[in-house]
mmCIF file of C-alpha atoms in Angstrom:
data_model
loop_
_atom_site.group_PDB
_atom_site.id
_atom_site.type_symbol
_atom_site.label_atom_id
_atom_site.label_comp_id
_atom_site.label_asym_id
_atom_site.label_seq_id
_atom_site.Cartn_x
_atom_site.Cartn_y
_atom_site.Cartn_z
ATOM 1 C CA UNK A 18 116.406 111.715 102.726
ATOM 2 C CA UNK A 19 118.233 110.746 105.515
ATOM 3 C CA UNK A 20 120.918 107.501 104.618
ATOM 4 C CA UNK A 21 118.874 105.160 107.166
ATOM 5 C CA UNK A 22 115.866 105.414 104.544
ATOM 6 C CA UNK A 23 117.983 104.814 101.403
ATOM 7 C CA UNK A 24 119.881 102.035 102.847
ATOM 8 C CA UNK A 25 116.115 100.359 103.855
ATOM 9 C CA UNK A 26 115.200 101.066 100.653
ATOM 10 C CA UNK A 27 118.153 99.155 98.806
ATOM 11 C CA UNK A 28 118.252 96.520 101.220
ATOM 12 C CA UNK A 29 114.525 96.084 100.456
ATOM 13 C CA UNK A 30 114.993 95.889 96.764
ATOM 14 C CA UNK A 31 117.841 93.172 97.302
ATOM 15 C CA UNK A 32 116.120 91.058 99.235
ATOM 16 C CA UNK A 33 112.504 91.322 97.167
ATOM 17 C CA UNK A 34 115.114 89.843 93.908
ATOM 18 C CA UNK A 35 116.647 86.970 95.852
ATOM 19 C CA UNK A 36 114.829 83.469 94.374
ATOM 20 C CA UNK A 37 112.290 82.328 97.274
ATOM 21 C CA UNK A 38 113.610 79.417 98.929
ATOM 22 C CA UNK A 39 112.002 76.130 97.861
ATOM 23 C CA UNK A 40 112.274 73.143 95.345
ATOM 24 C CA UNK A 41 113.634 74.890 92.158
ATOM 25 C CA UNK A 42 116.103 74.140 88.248
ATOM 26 C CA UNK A 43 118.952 72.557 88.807
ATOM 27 C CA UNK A 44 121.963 74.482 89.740
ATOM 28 C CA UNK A 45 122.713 76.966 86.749
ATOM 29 C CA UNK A 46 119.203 76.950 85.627
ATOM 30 C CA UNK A 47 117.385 80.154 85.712
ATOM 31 C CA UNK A 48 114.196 79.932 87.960
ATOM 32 C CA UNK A 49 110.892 80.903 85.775
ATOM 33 C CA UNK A 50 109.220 83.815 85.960
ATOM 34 C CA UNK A 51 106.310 83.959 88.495
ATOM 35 C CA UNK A 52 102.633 82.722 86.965
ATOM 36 C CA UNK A 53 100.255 85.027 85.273
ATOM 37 C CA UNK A 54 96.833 84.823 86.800
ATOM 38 C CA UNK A 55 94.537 86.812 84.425
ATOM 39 C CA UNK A 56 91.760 88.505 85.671
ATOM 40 C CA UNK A 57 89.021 90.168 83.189
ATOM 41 C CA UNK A 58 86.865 92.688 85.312
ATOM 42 C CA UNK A 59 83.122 93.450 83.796
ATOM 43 C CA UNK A 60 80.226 94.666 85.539
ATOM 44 C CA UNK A 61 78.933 91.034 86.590
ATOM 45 C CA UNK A 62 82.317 90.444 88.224
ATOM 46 C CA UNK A 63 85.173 88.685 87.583
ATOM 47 C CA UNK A 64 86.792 85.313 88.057
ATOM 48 C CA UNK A 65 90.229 84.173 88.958
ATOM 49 C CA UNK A 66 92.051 81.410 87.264
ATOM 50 C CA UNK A 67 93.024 78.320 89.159
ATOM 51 C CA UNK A 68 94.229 76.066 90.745
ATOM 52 C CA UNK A 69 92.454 76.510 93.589
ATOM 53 C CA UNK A 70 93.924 75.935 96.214
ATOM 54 C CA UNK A 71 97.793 77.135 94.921
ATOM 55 C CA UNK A 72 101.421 76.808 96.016
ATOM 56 C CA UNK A 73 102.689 80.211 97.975
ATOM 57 C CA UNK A 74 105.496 81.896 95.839
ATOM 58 C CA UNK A 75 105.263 84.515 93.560
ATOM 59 C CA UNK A 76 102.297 85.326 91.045
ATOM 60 C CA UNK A 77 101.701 88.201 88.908
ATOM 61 C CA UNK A 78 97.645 89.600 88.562
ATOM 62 C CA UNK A 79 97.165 90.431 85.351
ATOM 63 C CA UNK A 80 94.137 92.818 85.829
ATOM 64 C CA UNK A 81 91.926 94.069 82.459
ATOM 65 C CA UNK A 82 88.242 95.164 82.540
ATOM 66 C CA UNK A 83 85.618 96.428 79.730
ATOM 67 C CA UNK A 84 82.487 98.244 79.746
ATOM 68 C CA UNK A 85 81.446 101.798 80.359
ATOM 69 C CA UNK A 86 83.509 102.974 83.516
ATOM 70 C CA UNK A 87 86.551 102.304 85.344
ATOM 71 C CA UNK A 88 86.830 99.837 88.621
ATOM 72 C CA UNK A 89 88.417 99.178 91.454
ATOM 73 C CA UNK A 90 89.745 95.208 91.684
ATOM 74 C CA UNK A 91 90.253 94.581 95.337
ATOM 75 C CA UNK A 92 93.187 91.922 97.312
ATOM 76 C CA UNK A 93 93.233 91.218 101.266
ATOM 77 C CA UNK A 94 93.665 89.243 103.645
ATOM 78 C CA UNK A 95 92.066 88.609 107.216
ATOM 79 C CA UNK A 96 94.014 88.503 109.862
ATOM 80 C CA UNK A 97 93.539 86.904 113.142
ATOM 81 C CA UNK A 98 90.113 85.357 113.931
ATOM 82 C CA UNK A 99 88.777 88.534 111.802
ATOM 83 C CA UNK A 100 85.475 87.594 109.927
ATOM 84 C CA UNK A 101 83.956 88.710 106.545
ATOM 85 C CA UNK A 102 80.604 90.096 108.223
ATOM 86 C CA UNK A 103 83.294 92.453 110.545
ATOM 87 C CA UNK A 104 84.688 93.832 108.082
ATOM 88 C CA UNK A 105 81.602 94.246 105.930
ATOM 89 C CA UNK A 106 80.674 96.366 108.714
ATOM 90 C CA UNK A 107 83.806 98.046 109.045
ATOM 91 C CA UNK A 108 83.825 99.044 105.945
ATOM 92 C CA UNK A 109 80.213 100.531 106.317
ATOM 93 C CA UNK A 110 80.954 102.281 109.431
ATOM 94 C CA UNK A 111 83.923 104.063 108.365
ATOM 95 C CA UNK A 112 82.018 105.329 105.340
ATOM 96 C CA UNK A 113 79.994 107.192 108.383
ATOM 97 C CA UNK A 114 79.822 111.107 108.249
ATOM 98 C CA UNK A 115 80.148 110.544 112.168
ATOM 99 C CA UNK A 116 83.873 110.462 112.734
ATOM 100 C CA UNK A 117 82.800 109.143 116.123
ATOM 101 C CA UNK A 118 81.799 106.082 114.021
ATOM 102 C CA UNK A 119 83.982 106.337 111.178
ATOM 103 C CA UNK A 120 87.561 106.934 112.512
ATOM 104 C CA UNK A 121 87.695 103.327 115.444
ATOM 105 C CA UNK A 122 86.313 101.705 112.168
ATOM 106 C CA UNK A 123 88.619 102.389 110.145
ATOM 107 C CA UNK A 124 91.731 101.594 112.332
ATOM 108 C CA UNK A 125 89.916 98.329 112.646
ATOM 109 C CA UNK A 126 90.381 97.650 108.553
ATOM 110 C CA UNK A 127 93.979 98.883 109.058
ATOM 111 C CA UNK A 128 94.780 96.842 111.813
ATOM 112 C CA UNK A 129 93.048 93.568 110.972
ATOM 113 C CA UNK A 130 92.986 93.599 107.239
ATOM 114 C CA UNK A 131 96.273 92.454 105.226
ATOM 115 C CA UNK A 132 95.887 94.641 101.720
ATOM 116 C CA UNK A 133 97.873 92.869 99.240
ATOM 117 C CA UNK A 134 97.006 95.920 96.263
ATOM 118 C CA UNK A 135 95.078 95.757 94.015
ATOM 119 C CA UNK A 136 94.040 97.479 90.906
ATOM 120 C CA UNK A 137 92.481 100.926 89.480
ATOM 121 C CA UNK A 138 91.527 99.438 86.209
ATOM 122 C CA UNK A 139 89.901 101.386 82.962
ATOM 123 C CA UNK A 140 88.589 99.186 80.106
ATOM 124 C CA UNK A 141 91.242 99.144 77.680
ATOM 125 C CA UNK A 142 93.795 99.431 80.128
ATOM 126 C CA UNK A 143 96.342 96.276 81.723
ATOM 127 C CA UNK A 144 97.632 96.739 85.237
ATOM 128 C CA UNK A 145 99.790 94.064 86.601
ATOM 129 C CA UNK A 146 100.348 93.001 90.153
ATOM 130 C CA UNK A 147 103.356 90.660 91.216
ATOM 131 C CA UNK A 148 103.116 89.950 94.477
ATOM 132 C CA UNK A 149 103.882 86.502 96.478
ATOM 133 C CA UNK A 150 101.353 84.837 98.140
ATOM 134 C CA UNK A 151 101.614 83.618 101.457
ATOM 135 C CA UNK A 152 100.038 80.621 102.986
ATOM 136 C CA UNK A 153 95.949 81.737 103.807
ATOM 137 C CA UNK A 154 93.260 82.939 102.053
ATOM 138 C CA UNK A 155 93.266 86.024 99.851
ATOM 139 C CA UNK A 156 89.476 87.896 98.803
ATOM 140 C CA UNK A 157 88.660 89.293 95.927
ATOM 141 C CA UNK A 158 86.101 92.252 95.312
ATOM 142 C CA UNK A 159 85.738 94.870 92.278
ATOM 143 C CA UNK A 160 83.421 98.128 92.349
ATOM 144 C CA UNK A 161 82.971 100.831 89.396
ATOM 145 C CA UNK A 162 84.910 103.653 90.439
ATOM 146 C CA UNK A 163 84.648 107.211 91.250
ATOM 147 C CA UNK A 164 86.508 110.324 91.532
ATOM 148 C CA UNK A 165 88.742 110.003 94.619
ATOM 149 C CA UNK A 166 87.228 113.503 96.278
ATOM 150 C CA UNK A 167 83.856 111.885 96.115
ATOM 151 C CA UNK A 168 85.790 108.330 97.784
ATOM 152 C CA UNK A 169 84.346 107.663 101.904
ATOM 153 C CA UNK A 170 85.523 104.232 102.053
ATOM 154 C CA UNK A 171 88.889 104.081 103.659
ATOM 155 C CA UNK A 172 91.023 101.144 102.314
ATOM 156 C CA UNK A 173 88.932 98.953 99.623
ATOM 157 C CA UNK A 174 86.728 99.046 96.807
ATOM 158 C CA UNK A 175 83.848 96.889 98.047
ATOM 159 C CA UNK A 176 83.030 94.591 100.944
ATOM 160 C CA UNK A 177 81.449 91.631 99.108
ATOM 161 C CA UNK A 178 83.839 88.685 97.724
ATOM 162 C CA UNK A 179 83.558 87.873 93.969
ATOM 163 C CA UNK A 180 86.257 85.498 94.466
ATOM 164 C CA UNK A 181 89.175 83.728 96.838
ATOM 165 C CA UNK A 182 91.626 81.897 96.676
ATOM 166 C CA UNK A 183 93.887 79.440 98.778
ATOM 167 C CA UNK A 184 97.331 79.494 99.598
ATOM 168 C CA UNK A 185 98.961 76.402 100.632
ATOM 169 C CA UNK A 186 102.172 76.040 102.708
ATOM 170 C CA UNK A 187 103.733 74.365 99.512
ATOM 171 C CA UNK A 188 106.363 76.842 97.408
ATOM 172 C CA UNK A 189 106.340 77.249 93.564
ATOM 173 C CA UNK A 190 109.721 79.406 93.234
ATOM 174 C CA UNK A 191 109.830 81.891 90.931
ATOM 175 C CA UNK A 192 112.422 85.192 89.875
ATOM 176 C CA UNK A 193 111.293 88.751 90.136
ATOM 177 C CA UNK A 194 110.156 90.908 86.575
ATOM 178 C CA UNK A 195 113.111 93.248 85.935
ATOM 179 C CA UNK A 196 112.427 96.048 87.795
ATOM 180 C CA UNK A 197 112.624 99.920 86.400
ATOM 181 C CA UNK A 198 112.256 102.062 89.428
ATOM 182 C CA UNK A 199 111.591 101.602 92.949
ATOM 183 C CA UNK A 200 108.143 103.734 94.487
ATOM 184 C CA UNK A 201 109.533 104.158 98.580
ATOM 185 C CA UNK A 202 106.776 105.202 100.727
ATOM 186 C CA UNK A 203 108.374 105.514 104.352
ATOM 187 C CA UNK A 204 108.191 108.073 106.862
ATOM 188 C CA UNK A 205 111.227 110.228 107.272
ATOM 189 C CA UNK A 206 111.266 113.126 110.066
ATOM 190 C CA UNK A 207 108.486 111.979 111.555
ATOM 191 C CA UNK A 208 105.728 112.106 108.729
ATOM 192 C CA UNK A 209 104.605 109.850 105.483
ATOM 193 C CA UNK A 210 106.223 110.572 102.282
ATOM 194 C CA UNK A 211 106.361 109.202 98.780
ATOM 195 C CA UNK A 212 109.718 108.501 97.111
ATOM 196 C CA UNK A 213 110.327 108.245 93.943
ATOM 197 C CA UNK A 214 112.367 108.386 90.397
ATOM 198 C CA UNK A 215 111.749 111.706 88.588
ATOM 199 C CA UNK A 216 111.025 109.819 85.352
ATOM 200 C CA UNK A 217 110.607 106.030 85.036
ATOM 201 C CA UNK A 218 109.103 104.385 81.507
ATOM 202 C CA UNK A 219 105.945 103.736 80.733
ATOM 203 C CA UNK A 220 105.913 100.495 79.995
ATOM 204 C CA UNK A 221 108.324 99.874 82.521
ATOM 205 C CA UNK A 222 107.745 98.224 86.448
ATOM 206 C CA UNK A 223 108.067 99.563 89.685
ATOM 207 C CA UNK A 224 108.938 98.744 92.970
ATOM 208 C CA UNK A 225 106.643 99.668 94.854
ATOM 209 C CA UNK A 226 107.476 99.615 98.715
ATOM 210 C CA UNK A 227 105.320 100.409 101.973
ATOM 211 C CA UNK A 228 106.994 101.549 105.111
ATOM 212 C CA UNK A 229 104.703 104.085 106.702
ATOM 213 C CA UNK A 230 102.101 103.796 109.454
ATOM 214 C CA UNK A 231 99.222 102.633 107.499
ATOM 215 C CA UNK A 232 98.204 101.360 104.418
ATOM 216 C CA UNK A 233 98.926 103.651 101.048
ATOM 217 C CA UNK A 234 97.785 103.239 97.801
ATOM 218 C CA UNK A 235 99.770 104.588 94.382
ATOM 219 C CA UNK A 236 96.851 106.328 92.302
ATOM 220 C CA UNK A 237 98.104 108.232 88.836
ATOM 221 C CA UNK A 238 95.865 111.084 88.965
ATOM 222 C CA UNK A 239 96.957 113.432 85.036
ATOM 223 C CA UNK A 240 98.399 116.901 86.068
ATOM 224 C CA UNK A 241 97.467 120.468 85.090
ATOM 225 C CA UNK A 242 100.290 122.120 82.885
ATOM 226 C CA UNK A 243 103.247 123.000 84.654
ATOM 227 C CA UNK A 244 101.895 121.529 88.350
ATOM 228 C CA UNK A 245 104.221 120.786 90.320
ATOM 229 C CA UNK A 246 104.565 118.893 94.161
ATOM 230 C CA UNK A 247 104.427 122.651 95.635
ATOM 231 C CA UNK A 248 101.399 123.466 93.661
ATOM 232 C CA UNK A 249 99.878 120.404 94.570
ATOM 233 C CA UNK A 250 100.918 120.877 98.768
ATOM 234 C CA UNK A 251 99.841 124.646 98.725
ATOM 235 C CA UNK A 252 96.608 123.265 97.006
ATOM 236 C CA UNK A 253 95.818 121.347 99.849
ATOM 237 C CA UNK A 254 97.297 123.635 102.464
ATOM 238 C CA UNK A 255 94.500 125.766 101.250
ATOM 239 C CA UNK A 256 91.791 123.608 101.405
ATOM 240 C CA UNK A 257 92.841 122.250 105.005
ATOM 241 C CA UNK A 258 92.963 125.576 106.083
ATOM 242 C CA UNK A 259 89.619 126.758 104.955
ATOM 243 C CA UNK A 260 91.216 129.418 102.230
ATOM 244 C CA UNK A 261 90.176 130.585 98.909
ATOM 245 C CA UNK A 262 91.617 127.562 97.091
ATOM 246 C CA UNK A 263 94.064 128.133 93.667
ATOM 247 C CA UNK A 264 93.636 126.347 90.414
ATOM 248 C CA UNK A 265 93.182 122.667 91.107
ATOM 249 C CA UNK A 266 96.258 121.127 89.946
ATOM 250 C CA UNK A 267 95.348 117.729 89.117
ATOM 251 C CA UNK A 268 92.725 115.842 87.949
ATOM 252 C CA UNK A 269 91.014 112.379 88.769
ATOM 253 C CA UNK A 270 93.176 109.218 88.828
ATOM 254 C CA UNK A 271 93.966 107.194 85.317
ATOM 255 C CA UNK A 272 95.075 104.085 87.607
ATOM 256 C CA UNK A 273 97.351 102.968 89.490
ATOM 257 C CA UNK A 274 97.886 100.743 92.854
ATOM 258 C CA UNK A 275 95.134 99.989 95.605
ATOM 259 C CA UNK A 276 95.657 99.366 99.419
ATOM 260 C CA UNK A 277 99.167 97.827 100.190
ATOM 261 C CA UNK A 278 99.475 96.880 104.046
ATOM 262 C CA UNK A 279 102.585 98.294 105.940
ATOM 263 C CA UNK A 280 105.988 95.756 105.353
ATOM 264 C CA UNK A 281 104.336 95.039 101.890
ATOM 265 C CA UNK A 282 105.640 95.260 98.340
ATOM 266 C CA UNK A 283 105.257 94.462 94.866
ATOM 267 C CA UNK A 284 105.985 95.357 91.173
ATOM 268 C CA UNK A 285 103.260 97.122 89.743
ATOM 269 C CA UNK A 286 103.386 98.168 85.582
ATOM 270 C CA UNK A 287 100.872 100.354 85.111
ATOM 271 C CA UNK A 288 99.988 100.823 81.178
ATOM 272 C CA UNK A 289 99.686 103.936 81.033
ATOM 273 C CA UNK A 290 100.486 106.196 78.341
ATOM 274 C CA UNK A 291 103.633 108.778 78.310
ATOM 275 C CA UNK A 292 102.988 111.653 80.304
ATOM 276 C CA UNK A 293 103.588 113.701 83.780
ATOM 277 C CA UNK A 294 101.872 112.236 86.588
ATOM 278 C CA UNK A 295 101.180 112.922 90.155
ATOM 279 C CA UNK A 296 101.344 109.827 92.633
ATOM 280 C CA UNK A 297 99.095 110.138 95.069
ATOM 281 C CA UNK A 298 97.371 107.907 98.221
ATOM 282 C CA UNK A 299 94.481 108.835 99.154
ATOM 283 C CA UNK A 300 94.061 106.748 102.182
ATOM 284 C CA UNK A 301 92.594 108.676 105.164
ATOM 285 C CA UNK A 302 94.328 108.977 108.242
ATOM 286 C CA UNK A 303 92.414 107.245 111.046
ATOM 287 C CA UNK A 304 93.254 110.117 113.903
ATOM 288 C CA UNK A 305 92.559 112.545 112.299
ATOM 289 C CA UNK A 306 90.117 111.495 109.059
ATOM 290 C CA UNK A 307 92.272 113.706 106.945
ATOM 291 C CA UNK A 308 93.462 112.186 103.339
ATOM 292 C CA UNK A 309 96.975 111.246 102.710
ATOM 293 C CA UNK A 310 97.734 113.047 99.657
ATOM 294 C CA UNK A 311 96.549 116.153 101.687
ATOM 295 C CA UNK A 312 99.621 115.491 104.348
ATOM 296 C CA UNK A 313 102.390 114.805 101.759
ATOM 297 C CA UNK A 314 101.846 111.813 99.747
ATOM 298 C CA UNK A 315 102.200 112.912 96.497
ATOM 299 C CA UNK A 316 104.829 112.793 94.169
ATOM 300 C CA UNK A 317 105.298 114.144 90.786
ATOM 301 C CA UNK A 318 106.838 111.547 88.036
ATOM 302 C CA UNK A 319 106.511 111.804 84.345
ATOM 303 C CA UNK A 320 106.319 108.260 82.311
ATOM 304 C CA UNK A 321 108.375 108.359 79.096
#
């Protein structure tokens, strides 16, 4: 990596652990740690916990679910005089097989829809999101999930609000979670890449960091035996290239990270058990319609 991208990196990570500005303890008191906001996702929906409206500053989404499948728990933003009926039809027309129709729409969710993550969520499972909130109102959707091959919409789980939420202009300070690793996702040399630790815990947090083009997403996706990032590039080498393709080596996700908006970061823990991982985003390209993952975001990292 060149030393322009590590130094954004640590520079990044310094200035996500400085205390947001704002009413706070008196001097030598340590400033609390942000508000959990739990959020139980079931087939019927899901609600989140007030108030309602909130102080800006940062929260942490506390994201479980139960029934029969997995979901995906959706966070955005509009920006601009954007409206909820465009992007419900955004999001329909970039699920187009037309890529006539499909690729303008989804540049339009990129371009005038602020992802704030999100979760992949299995029953059983915790993910948590900390994140601060900025003055606006944030949406909330959820969807049962499905393998990522089979995925067509480009950058969230479902259209229709369960839930929102208002951010005032008023700041509850609050200190970052201790952090374990830091997730970089940047483009060096001219293309998208993911950075990250070989090994992190896993129970620990992460970083996570978006500096590419577009949104990205961090899915966990179990490995085959042995795979590593070159199996997983020549993999999709093939398949881009029309070839016979090798033993598939990974599988569908666990969980992990939805849509993050480019300049965006938070600490994500996902609770998942010990194991090697590949990282992967998914998120199509909207030139080209090709996944992410497919071009180079992927990275192999084993939780301990």
């Amino acid at each position: 990596m060149r030393m322009k991208s590590l130094n954004a990196v640590l520079l990044t990570l310094l200035l996500f652990l400085v205390p947001i500005a704002g009413s706070g303890p008196a001097a030598g008191q340590r400033l609390p740690l942000p508000p959990v906001l739990d959020v139980h996702v079931t087939q019927e929906g899901f609600t989140v916990p007030g108030p309602n409206p909130r102080p800006g500053g940062p929260v942490t989404f506390r994201v479980t679910a139960e029934g029969a499948a997995g979901y995906w728990w959706t966070a955005y933003k509009l920006r601009g005089d954007t409206t909820l009926p465009q992007f419900v039809e955004w999001m329909e027309q970039s699920a187009s097989p037309d890529p006539a129709v499909a690729l303008p729409a989804l540049r339009s969710l990129y371009d005038n829809v602020d992802y704030s993550g999100g979760a992949k969520i299995h029953p059983g499972d915790t993910v948590e999101l900390t994140q601060t909130l900025t003055p606006g109102i944030y949406y909330f959707g959820s969807q049962v999930a499905w393998g990522e091959q089979a995925r067509s919409a480009g950058a969230a789980a479902d259209p229709s609000p369960f839930g929102w939420l208002e951010v005032t202009d008023e700041v509850a300070p609050a200190r970052s979670p201790s952090i374990d690793g830091v997730v970089y996702m940047g483009r060096i040399r001219n293309r998208n890449v993911i950075v990250a630790p070989a090994s992190a815990p896993a129970d620990g947090r992460l970083l996570v960091r978006n500096d590419t083009d577009q949104p990205q997403e961090v899915m966990f996706l179990e490995l085959a035996p042995g795979a590593t990032d070159r199996d997983i590039q020549e993999y999709f080498d093939a398949e881009l290239e029309g070839r016979p393709l090798p033993p598939r080596p990974f599988y569908d996700s666990v969980g992990g990270m939805l849509a993050l908006s480019p300049g965006k970061q938070l600490v994500l823990m996902t609770g998942l058990p010990p194991g090697r991982y590949g990282i992967f985003s998914w998120l199509r390209v909207p030139e080209t319609g090709i996944d992410s993952a497919a071009l180079g975001m992927h990275k192999v990292i084993t939780l301990r």
